[in-house]
Amino acid sequence: MTDVIDRDAVQAACPMHQQSESTKVSDDAVAPHNLDALPLPPLVEGGLPFIGRGLEVMKHPLKFMLKYEKELGDCYRFKVANREYFVLSNVDASEFAAKNGREYLKSGALWADFAKEWDMPNQMLGLDGEKHAKSRRLFKSKMSKNLAVECHQKFEEVTKKVVGELQAGQVESVRDLTRYLVNSLVSTAFNGSSELIDKQFAIDAIDWQTQTFNIFVLKKWPRLMKWRPSFKRKGKAVWDYVEKTIAEKTQNPGDDFASYVLELARNNPDLFETEGDLKFNIVAPLFAGADTVGTTSTFMLHELCFNPSLRERVTAAVDKAVAENGGAIPSPEFLKDHVPELYGLCMETLRLYPTAFSISRTATQSFAFKGYRIPKDSEVLVVTTAAHFDERFYKYPRKFDIDRYSAPREEHKARYAFQPYGVGTHVCLGAGFAELLFLTLAATIIYHFDFEVADPHREYQQIFDPSLGIETGFKIRMKGWRH
Ligand code: HEM
């Protein structure tokens, strides 16, 4: 695959070492007395008339940002059409966002059109301040790693059913397969059932989600795209699913996520002001979790297909762990602590292919970063994953090396060096859950199935739609069950 991340050429969020927000970067550094006299960060020059650097940014935003970090340092600006972005990159930027983000950065402006379109003023990603903190408190325990531990046997069962639907010799799009699989797993965890989600619904729901981002959040697509019949049809399917869930759980509440949200809505009118708020919170785990885990799984399968020695090693380690556990996939906590080859595979996939590689914010007031002035109301991009490609933290950073996470190396433990789940006030609420879900999914596929890339001679491009992914042409051929 050609990538950013072209390997031959080029902490707060990590569930393992969450960092404290208590100590701020010194006030003098962030708000010096001579703030107004500081220069603006250097501008990425050139580009086409009107759209500026738009084409280059849209093609591969992460590659663009890493390139200009190298040229201009950890703070610079670029323009796309009539918008200007202020980039804060690498570990100091992550530290700034973690420690000073509450005071100087906000999330609401980015999500305003999205929230307005579906009348959901209190969707978590678009909230700031006390309301946001309250929303996180209410949902935290329901998206925790414990949920993945409780559900791991169901995850194995569902993964076997979904991937086992493929017949020997059948060729399948990996993107469709992982969308179907992860939507089914997330819905198993949150609805408590082992029934598979409808495959076409799973694929369409994520299409709708990514198109929604492109139209209303990133504004990469014009607003009139919302009238496209296919977009409307997919959106209707999602909202019908939510309405059906609400009707069912109102009648028969259970010990599941949707019933919990209905209960929250009754007791917290400040966070559930509209029907849109209720509907969005019901679908939030699918919205936040399915594309991210699905795309990460696609990258993992790509790596396994094109790296036979890696695959052999991880497969042997998983086979051994399963045999010692009486033929069942061990708990994800065991996999994390005792199968370093598998853990390294998952961590290395998250490091080299960070689907959410930066976070977008607006400056609530002017501040200084690296001696430059970031004016109030600027659009700010914090490239939280720039450190993933930095040789100061990772030896031969472009190399897929599953041993870098084990003692004594533990390269990911350097300050803010591993940030696939973001950083600061909005750091992924499902990070612990996602990590353990991903380990179980990976172990189950590796142990039970044999597969190969359908076209080994093709190079698969990375795409942005809007998160980092692999082009849809990447397909596998099922060879059959291993166990
Ligand atoms: C590989 C998987 C995942 C990755 C890489 C990932 C990444 C992220 C990132 C970078 C953010 C921060 C966005 C920002 O600051 O603007 C975020 C937020 C969030 N994630 Fe995840 N995520 C993953 C899986 C999940 C899962 C499985 C769930 C839940 C089931 C989840 C729930 C959330 C929620 C609720 C937020 C919003 C938190 C807030 O606004 O305070 N994520 N995620």
Coordinates of C-alpha atoms and ligand atoms in Angstrom, one line a residue:
M1 CA 0.0 0.0 0.0
T2 CA 1.2 3.5 -0.7
D3 CA 0.9 5.4 2.5
V4 CA 1.6 8.5 4.7
I5 CA 3.2 6.7 6.3
D6 CA 5.3 5.5 3.4
R7 CA 7.4 3.3 5.6
D8 CA 10.4 3.1 3.3
A9 CA 10.6 6.8 2.8
V10 CA 9.3 8.9 5.6
Q11 CA -0.6 9.9 26.3
A12 CA -3.2 11.1 27.7
A13 CA -5.6 9.2 25.6
C14 CA -4.0 5.8 25.8
P15 CA -6.1 3.8 28.2
M16 CA -2.9 2.5 29.7
H17 CA -1.4 5.8 30.8
Q18 CA -4.0 8.4 31.2
Q19 CA -2.4 11.6 32.2
S20 CA -3.5 14.2 34.7
E21 CA -5.0 17.5 33.6
S22 CA -4.1 19.1 36.9
T23 CA -0.8 20.8 36.1
K24 CA -1.1 23.5 33.4
V25 CA 1.7 24.5 31.1
S26 CA 3.0 27.6 32.7
D27 CA 0.6 30.6 32.3
D28 CA 3.5 32.8 31.1
A29 CA 4.2 30.4 28.2
V30 CA 0.5 30.3 27.1
A31 CA -0.5 33.9 27.9
P32 CA 2.7 36.0 28.0
H33 CA 2.4 39.8 28.7
N34 CA 3.6 40.5 25.2
L35 CA 1.0 38.2 23.5
D36 CA -0.1 40.8 20.9
A37 CA 3.5 41.4 19.8
L38 CA 4.1 37.8 19.0
P39 CA 4.2 36.8 15.3
L40 CA 1.6 34.6 13.7
P41 CA 2.9 31.1 12.9
P42 CA 4.5 30.6 9.5
L43 CA 2.1 30.1 6.6
V44 CA 2.4 27.2 4.2
E45 CA 2.9 29.2 1.0
G46 CA 1.7 28.5 -2.5
G47 CA -1.3 26.5 -3.7
L48 CA -3.9 27.2 -6.3
P49 CA -5.9 30.4 -6.5
F50 CA -9.2 30.2 -4.5
I51 CA -8.7 26.8 -3.0
G52 CA -5.2 27.3 -1.7
R53 CA -3.8 24.0 -0.4
G54 CA -7.1 22.3 -0.6
L55 CA -6.3 19.5 -3.1
E56 CA -3.1 18.5 -1.2
V57 CA -4.9 18.6 2.1
M58 CA -7.9 16.6 0.9
K59 CA -5.7 13.9 -0.7
H60 CA -3.9 13.1 2.4
P61 CA -4.2 15.5 5.3
L62 CA -2.0 13.6 7.7
K63 CA 0.8 13.4 5.1
F64 CA 0.4 17.1 4.5
M65 CA 0.6 17.9 8.2
L66 CA 3.6 15.7 8.8
K67 CA 5.4 17.2 5.8
Y68 CA 4.9 20.8 7.0
E69 CA 5.8 19.9 10.6
K70 CA 9.1 18.9 9.3
E71 CA 9.6 22.1 7.2
L72 CA 8.1 24.7 9.5
G73 CA 8.1 23.2 13.0
D74 CA 5.3 22.3 15.5
C75 CA 3.2 25.4 14.8
Y76 CA 2.2 26.7 11.3
R77 CA -0.8 27.9 9.3
F78 CA -2.4 26.8 6.0
K79 CA -5.3 28.0 3.9
V80 CA -8.0 26.1 2.1
A81 CA -10.4 28.3 0.2
N82 CA -11.5 31.1 2.6
R83 CA -10.6 29.2 5.7
E84 CA -7.4 29.4 7.7
Y85 CA -6.1 26.6 9.9
F86 CA -3.6 26.9 12.8
V87 CA -1.8 23.6 13.3
L88 CA -0.3 22.6 16.6
S89 CA 1.7 19.4 16.2
N90 CA 3.3 16.6 18.2
V91 CA 3.8 16.0 21.9
D92 CA 3.9 19.6 23.1
A93 CA 0.6 20.3 21.3
S94 CA -1.0 17.2 22.9
E95 CA 0.3 18.4 26.3
F96 CA -1.1 21.9 25.6
A97 CA -4.5 20.4 24.6
A98 CA -4.5 18.1 27.7
K99 CA -3.6 20.7 30.2
N100 CA -4.9 24.0 28.8
G101 CA -7.6 22.9 26.3
R102 CA -10.4 23.5 28.8
E103 CA -9.4 27.2 29.0
Y104 CA -8.3 28.0 25.4
L105 CA -10.1 25.5 23.1
K106 CA -13.7 24.6 22.4
S107 CA -15.4 22.0 20.3
G108 CA -18.9 23.4 19.8
A109 CA -18.3 25.6 16.7
L110 CA -17.1 22.6 14.7
W111 CA -20.2 20.6 15.4
A112 CA -22.8 23.5 15.2
D113 CA -24.2 22.7 11.8
F114 CA -24.4 19.0 12.5
A115 CA -26.2 19.6 15.8
K116 CA -28.6 22.0 14.1
E117 CA -29.4 19.7 11.2
W118 CA -30.8 17.0 13.5
D119 CA -31.8 19.3 16.3
M120 CA -29.5 17.8 18.9
P121 CA -28.0 20.7 20.8
N122 CA -26.5 18.4 23.5
Q123 CA -24.6 15.8 21.5
M124 CA -21.4 15.2 23.5
L125 CA -18.7 16.0 20.9
G126 CA -20.2 19.4 20.4
L127 CA -20.6 20.3 24.0
D128 CA -18.1 22.3 26.1
G129 CA -17.8 23.3 29.8
E130 CA -19.8 21.9 32.6
K131 CA -22.6 20.4 30.5
H132 CA -20.0 18.4 28.6
A133 CA -18.3 17.2 31.8
K134 CA -21.7 16.1 33.1
S135 CA -22.5 14.2 29.9
R136 CA -19.2 12.4 30.1
R137 CA -19.8 11.5 33.7
L138 CA -23.2 10.0 32.9
F139 CA -22.0 7.9 30.0
K140 CA -18.5 6.9 31.2
S141 CA -19.4 3.7 33.0
K142 CA -21.6 2.5 30.1
M143 CA -18.7 2.6 27.6
S144 CA -15.9 1.3 29.8
K145 CA -13.5 -1.6 29.3
N146 CA -15.6 -3.7 31.7
L147 CA -18.3 -3.9 29.0
A148 CA -15.8 -5.5 26.7
V149 CA -14.7 -7.9 29.4
E150 CA -18.3 -8.9 30.1
C151 CA -19.1 -9.4 26.4
H152 CA -16.0 -11.1 25.2
Q153 CA -17.6 -14.5 24.7
K154 CA -20.4 -12.9 22.8
F155 CA -17.8 -11.1 20.7
E156 CA -16.2 -14.4 19.8
E157 CA -19.6 -15.9 18.9
V158 CA -20.6 -12.9 16.7
T159 CA -17.3 -12.7 15.0
K160 CA -17.5 -16.4 14.1
K161 CA -21.0 -15.9 12.7
V162 CA -20.2 -12.9 10.7
V163 CA -16.9 -14.0 9.2
G164 CA -18.1 -17.6 9.0
E165 CA -20.8 -16.5 6.6
L166 CA -18.1 -16.3 3.9
Q167 CA -17.8 -19.6 2.0
A168 CA -14.4 -21.0 1.1
G169 CA -13.2 -19.3 -2.1
Q170 CA -15.6 -16.3 -1.6
V171 CA -14.1 -12.9 -2.3
E172 CA -15.3 -10.1 0.0
S173 CA -14.6 -6.3 0.3
V174 CA -12.8 -5.9 3.6
R175 CA -14.4 -2.6 4.2
D176 CA -17.9 -4.1 4.0
L177 CA -16.9 -7.1 6.1
T178 CA -15.4 -5.0 8.9
R179 CA -18.4 -2.6 8.9
Y180 CA -20.8 -5.5 9.2
L181 CA -18.7 -7.1 11.9
V182 CA -18.0 -4.1 14.0
N183 CA -21.6 -2.8 13.8
S184 CA -22.8 -6.3 14.9
L185 CA -20.3 -6.3 17.8
V186 CA -21.0 -2.8 19.0
S187 CA -24.8 -3.5 18.8
T188 CA -24.2 -6.8 20.7
A189 CA -22.4 -4.9 23.5
F190 CA -24.9 -2.1 23.7
N191 CA -28.2 -3.9 23.0
G192 CA -27.3 -7.1 24.8
S193 CA -28.3 -9.4 21.9
S194 CA -26.1 -11.8 19.8
E195 CA -28.3 -11.3 16.7
L196 CA -26.4 -10.0 13.8
I197 CA -27.3 -6.6 12.5
D198 CA -28.5 -6.5 8.9
K199 CA -25.4 -6.4 6.7
Q200 CA -26.7 -3.7 4.2
F201 CA -27.9 -1.6 7.1
A202 CA -24.4 -1.8 8.7
I203 CA -22.7 -0.7 5.5
D204 CA -25.2 2.1 4.7
A205 CA -25.2 3.4 8.3
I206 CA -21.4 4.1 8.1
D207 CA -21.7 5.5 4.6
W208 CA -24.4 7.9 6.0
Q209 CA -22.2 8.8 8.9
T210 CA -19.1 9.6 6.9
Q211 CA -21.2 11.6 4.4
T212 CA -22.7 13.5 7.3
F213 CA -19.2 14.4 8.5
N214 CA -18.2 15.5 5.1
I215 CA -21.3 17.8 4.6
F216 CA -21.9 19.2 8.1
V217 CA -18.7 19.0 10.1
L218 CA -15.7 19.2 7.7
K219 CA -17.8 21.0 5.0
K220 CA -15.8 19.2 2.4
W221 CA -19.0 18.6 0.4
P222 CA -21.6 21.3 -0.4
R223 CA -24.7 21.4 1.7
L224 CA -27.0 20.5 -1.2
M225 CA -25.5 17.0 -1.1
K226 CA -27.9 16.3 1.8
W227 CA -30.7 16.1 -0.8
R228 CA -29.1 13.2 -2.6
P229 CA -31.7 10.4 -2.6
S230 CA -29.1 7.8 -1.4
F231 CA -28.0 10.0 1.5
K232 CA -31.7 10.6 2.5
R233 CA -32.5 6.8 2.2
K234 CA -29.5 5.8 4.4
G235 CA -30.3 8.5 7.0
K236 CA -33.9 7.4 7.1
A237 CA -32.7 3.8 7.8
V238 CA -30.6 5.0 10.7
W239 CA -33.3 7.1 12.3
D240 CA -35.9 4.3 11.7
Y241 CA -33.6 1.9 13.6
V242 CA -33.3 4.4 16.4
E243 CA -37.1 5.0 16.6
K244 CA -37.7 1.3 16.7
T245 CA -35.2 0.8 19.5
I246 CA -36.8 3.6 21.5
A247 CA -40.3 2.1 21.0
E248 CA -39.1 -1.3 22.0
K249 CA -37.1 -0.2 25.1
T250 CA -39.9 2.1 26.3
Q251 CA -42.2 -0.8 26.4
N252 CA -39.7 -3.4 27.7
P253 CA -36.8 -1.7 29.4
G254 CA -33.9 -3.9 30.2
D255 CA -30.3 -3.8 31.3
D256 CA -29.0 -2.3 28.1
F257 CA -27.6 1.0 26.8
A258 CA -30.8 2.3 25.1
S259 CA -32.9 1.7 28.3
Y260 CA -30.2 3.5 30.3
V261 CA -30.4 6.5 27.9
L262 CA -34.2 6.6 28.2
E263 CA -33.8 6.7 32.0
L264 CA -31.2 9.4 31.7
A265 CA -33.5 11.4 29.5
R266 CA -36.2 11.4 32.1
N267 CA -33.9 12.6 34.8
N268 CA -31.7 15.0 33.0
P269 CA -33.8 17.4 30.9
D270 CA -30.9 19.8 30.6
L271 CA -29.0 17.3 28.5
F272 CA -32.1 16.0 26.7
E273 CA -33.8 19.1 25.5
T274 CA -35.0 17.7 22.2
E275 CA -36.0 14.5 20.6
G276 CA -32.8 14.8 18.5
D277 CA -30.7 14.7 21.7
L278 CA -32.4 11.4 22.8
K279 CA -32.1 9.9 19.3
F280 CA -28.4 10.8 18.9
N281 CA -27.5 9.4 22.3
I282 CA -29.1 6.1 21.5
V283 CA -27.0 5.8 18.3
A284 CA -23.8 7.3 19.8
P285 CA -21.9 4.1 20.3
L286 CA -22.5 3.0 16.7
F287 CA -21.7 6.5 15.5
A288 CA -18.5 6.9 17.6
G289 CA -17.3 3.3 17.6
A290 CA -18.2 1.5 14.4
D291 CA -16.2 3.4 11.7
T292 CA -13.2 3.8 14.0
V293 CA -12.9 0.2 15.1
G294 CA -14.0 -1.0 11.6
T295 CA -11.3 1.0 9.8
T296 CA -8.6 0.0 12.2
S297 CA -9.6 -3.7 11.7
T298 CA -9.3 -3.2 7.9
F299 CA -5.7 -1.9 8.4
M300 CA -4.9 -4.9 10.6
L301 CA -6.2 -7.4 8.0
H302 CA -4.2 -5.6 5.3
E303 CA -1.0 -5.9 7.5
L304 CA -1.7 -9.6 8.1
C305 CA -2.2 -10.2 4.4
F306 CA 1.0 -8.5 3.3
N307 CA 3.3 -9.5 6.1
P308 CA 3.5 -13.3 6.2
S309 CA 6.2 -13.6 8.9
L310 CA 4.3 -11.2 11.2
R311 CA 1.1 -13.3 10.6
E312 CA 2.9 -16.6 11.3
R313 CA 4.3 -15.2 14.6
V314 CA 1.0 -13.7 15.8
T315 CA -1.0 -16.8 14.8
A316 CA 1.4 -19.1 16.7
A317 CA 1.1 -16.9 19.8
V318 CA -2.8 -16.8 19.6
D319 CA -3.0 -20.6 18.9
K320 CA -1.0 -21.3 22.0
A321 CA -3.0 -18.9 24.2
V322 CA -6.3 -20.5 23.0
A323 CA -5.0 -24.0 23.4
E324 CA -4.0 -23.2 27.0
N325 CA -7.4 -21.8 27.6
G326 CA -9.2 -25.0 26.6
G327 CA -10.0 -24.0 23.0
A328 CA -11.8 -20.7 23.8
I329 CA -10.5 -17.2 23.1
P330 CA -9.1 -15.9 26.5
S331 CA -10.5 -12.8 28.1
P332 CA -9.2 -9.6 26.4
E333 CA -7.4 -8.6 29.6
F334 CA -5.4 -11.8 29.4
L335 CA -4.7 -11.2 25.7
K336 CA -3.4 -7.7 26.5
D337 CA -1.2 -8.8 29.4
H338 CA 0.0 -12.2 28.2
V339 CA 0.0 -12.3 24.4
P340 CA 2.5 -9.5 23.5
E341 CA 2.5 -10.5 19.8
L342 CA -1.2 -9.8 19.5
Y343 CA -1.1 -6.7 21.7
G344 CA 1.8 -5.4 19.6
L345 CA -0.2 -6.1 16.4
C346 CA -3.2 -4.1 17.7
M347 CA -1.1 -1.2 19.1
E348 CA 1.1 -1.0 15.9
T349 CA -2.0 -0.8 13.8
L350 CA -3.4 2.0 15.9
R351 CA -0.1 3.8 15.8
L352 CA 0.7 3.6 12.1
Y353 CA -2.9 4.0 10.9
P354 CA -4.6 6.4 13.3
T355 CA -8.1 6.8 11.9
A356 CA -8.7 10.0 13.9
F357 CA -5.2 11.5 13.6
S358 CA -6.0 15.0 14.8
I359 CA -8.6 16.9 16.8
S360 CA -10.3 20.1 15.6
R361 CA -11.1 23.0 17.9
T362 CA -11.7 26.8 18.0
A363 CA -9.6 29.1 20.1
T364 CA -11.8 30.7 22.8
Q365 CA -9.2 33.4 23.4
S366 CA -5.8 34.3 22.0
F367 CA -2.8 32.3 23.3
A368 CA 0.8 31.6 22.6
F369 CA 2.2 28.3 21.4
K370 CA 5.9 27.8 20.6
G371 CA 6.4 31.6 20.6
Y372 CA 3.6 32.2 18.0
R373 CA 0.3 33.9 18.6
I374 CA -2.9 31.9 17.9
P375 CA -5.7 34.5 17.7
K376 CA -9.1 34.2 19.3
D377 CA -11.7 32.4 17.2
S378 CA -9.0 30.7 15.0
E379 CA -9.7 27.1 13.7
V380 CA -7.1 25.0 15.5
L381 CA -5.9 21.5 14.5
V382 CA -4.0 19.6 17.1
V383 CA -2.1 16.8 15.4
T384 CA -2.2 14.4 18.3
T385 CA -0.6 11.5 16.4
A386 CA 2.3 13.3 14.8
A387 CA 4.5 11.7 17.5
H388 CA 3.6 8.3 16.1
F389 CA 5.9 9.0 13.1
D390 CA 8.7 10.7 15.1
E391 CA 12.0 8.8 15.4
R392 CA 12.6 10.6 18.8
F393 CA 10.0 8.3 20.2
Y394 CA 9.8 5.3 17.9
K395 CA 12.8 3.5 16.5
Y396 CA 12.5 3.3 12.7
P397 CA 9.0 4.8 13.0
R398 CA 7.7 3.6 9.6
K399 CA 8.5 0.0 10.4
F400 CA 5.6 -2.2 11.6
D401 CA 7.4 -3.6 14.7
I402 CA 5.2 -5.4 17.2
D403 CA 8.0 -5.6 19.8
R404 CA 8.2 -2.0 20.6
Y405 CA 5.5 -2.2 23.2
S406 CA 7.2 -4.8 25.4
A407 CA 9.6 -4.2 28.2
P408 CA 12.3 -2.8 28.2
R409 CA 11.4 -0.8 25.0
E410 CA 7.9 0.3 25.8
E411 CA 8.3 3.2 23.3
H412 CA 4.6 4.2 23.5
K413 CA 5.0 5.2 27.2
A414 CA 7.0 8.4 26.4
R415 CA 5.1 11.5 27.3
Y416 CA 2.1 11.9 24.8
A417 CA 3.8 9.7 22.3
F418 CA 0.8 7.4 21.7
Q419 CA -2.5 9.2 21.1
P420 CA -4.8 7.3 18.7
Y421 CA -7.8 8.2 21.0
G422 CA -7.2 11.9 21.1
V423 CA -6.3 14.0 24.1
G424 CA -7.9 16.4 26.6
T425 CA -11.5 17.1 27.5
H426 CA -13.0 15.1 24.6
V427 CA -10.5 12.2 24.8
C428 CA -12.3 9.0 23.5
L429 CA -14.8 7.9 26.1
G430 CA -14.8 4.4 24.6
A431 CA -11.0 3.9 24.5
G432 CA -10.8 1.2 27.0
F433 CA -13.7 -0.6 25.5
A434 CA -12.4 -0.2 22.0
E435 CA -9.0 -1.5 22.9
L436 CA -10.3 -4.7 24.4
L437 CA -13.0 -5.2 21.7
F438 CA -10.2 -4.9 19.1
L439 CA -8.1 -7.5 20.8
T440 CA -10.9 -10.0 21.0
L441 CA -11.9 -9.4 17.3
A442 CA -8.3 -9.8 16.2
A443 CA -7.7 -13.0 18.2
T444 CA -11.0 -14.6 17.0
I445 CA -10.3 -13.9 13.3
I446 CA -6.7 -15.1 13.5
Y447 CA -7.5 -18.2 15.4
H448 CA -10.6 -19.3 13.5
F449 CA -10.1 -18.2 9.9
D450 CA -7.7 -18.6 7.0
F451 CA -7.8 -15.9 4.3
E452 CA -5.6 -14.3 1.8
V453 CA -5.6 -11.0 -0.2
A454 CA -7.7 -11.5 -3.4
D455 CA -5.3 -9.6 -5.6
P456 CA -1.8 -9.7 -4.1
H457 CA -0.3 -7.8 -6.9
R458 CA -2.2 -4.6 -6.3
E459 CA -1.2 -1.7 -4.1
Y460 CA -4.0 -0.4 -2.0
Q461 CA -4.1 3.4 -1.5
Q462 CA -5.0 5.1 1.7
I463 CA -8.1 7.3 1.5
F464 CA -9.7 10.0 3.7
D465 CA -13.5 9.7 3.9
P466 CA -13.2 11.7 6.2
S467 CA -11.1 9.5 8.5
L468 CA -8.0 7.6 7.4
G469 CA -9.0 4.3 5.6
I470 CA -8.1 1.9 2.8
E471 CA -9.7 2.1 -0.6
T472 CA -12.7 0.0 -1.1
G473 CA -11.0 -2.3 -3.7
F474 CA -9.1 -4.1 -0.9
K475 CA -10.7 -7.6 -0.8
I476 CA -9.8 -10.9 0.8
R477 CA -10.5 -14.5 -0.4
M478 CA -11.7 -16.8 2.4
K479 CA -9.8 -20.0 2.4
G480 CA -11.8 -21.6 5.2
W481 CA -11.9 -22.3 8.9
R482 CA -8.7 -23.1 10.8
H483 CA -10.4 -24.3 13.9
Ligands
HEM1 C1 -10.1 2.4 17.4 C2 -11.2 2.9 17.9 C3 -11.4 4.3 18.3 C4 -10.7 5.4 18.0 C5 -9.3 5.5 17.2 C6 -11.4 6.6 18.6 C7 -10.9 7.9 18.6 C8 -11.5 8.9 19.2 C9 -11.0 10.3 19.2 C10 -9.7 10.7 18.6 C11 -11.9 11.0 19.9 C12 -11.8 12.5 20.3 C13 -12.5 13.4 19.3 C14 -12.2 14.9 19.6 O1 -11.5 15.2 20.5 O2 -12.7 15.7 18.8 C15 -13.0 10.2 20.3 C16 -14.1 10.6 21.0 C17 -15.1 9.7 21.4 N1 -15.2 8.4 21.3 FE1 -13.8 7.2 20.3 N2 -12.5 6.1 19.2 C18 -12.6 4.8 19.0 C19 -13.6 3.9 19.4 C20 -14.7 4.3 20.2 C21 -15.7 3.4 20.7 C22 -15.8 1.9 20.4 C23 -16.6 4.2 21.4 C24 -17.9 3.8 22.1 C25 -18.5 2.7 21.9 C26 -16.1 5.6 21.3 C27 -16.8 6.6 21.9 C28 -16.3 7.9 21.9 C29 -17.1 9.1 22.4 C30 -18.4 9.0 23.1 C31 -16.3 10.2 22.1 C32 -16.7 11.6 22.5 C33 -16.1 12.1 23.8 C34 -16.4 13.5 24.1 O3 -16.8 14.3 23.2 O4 -16.1 13.9 25.3 N3 -15.0 5.6 20.6 N4 -12.7 8.9 19.9

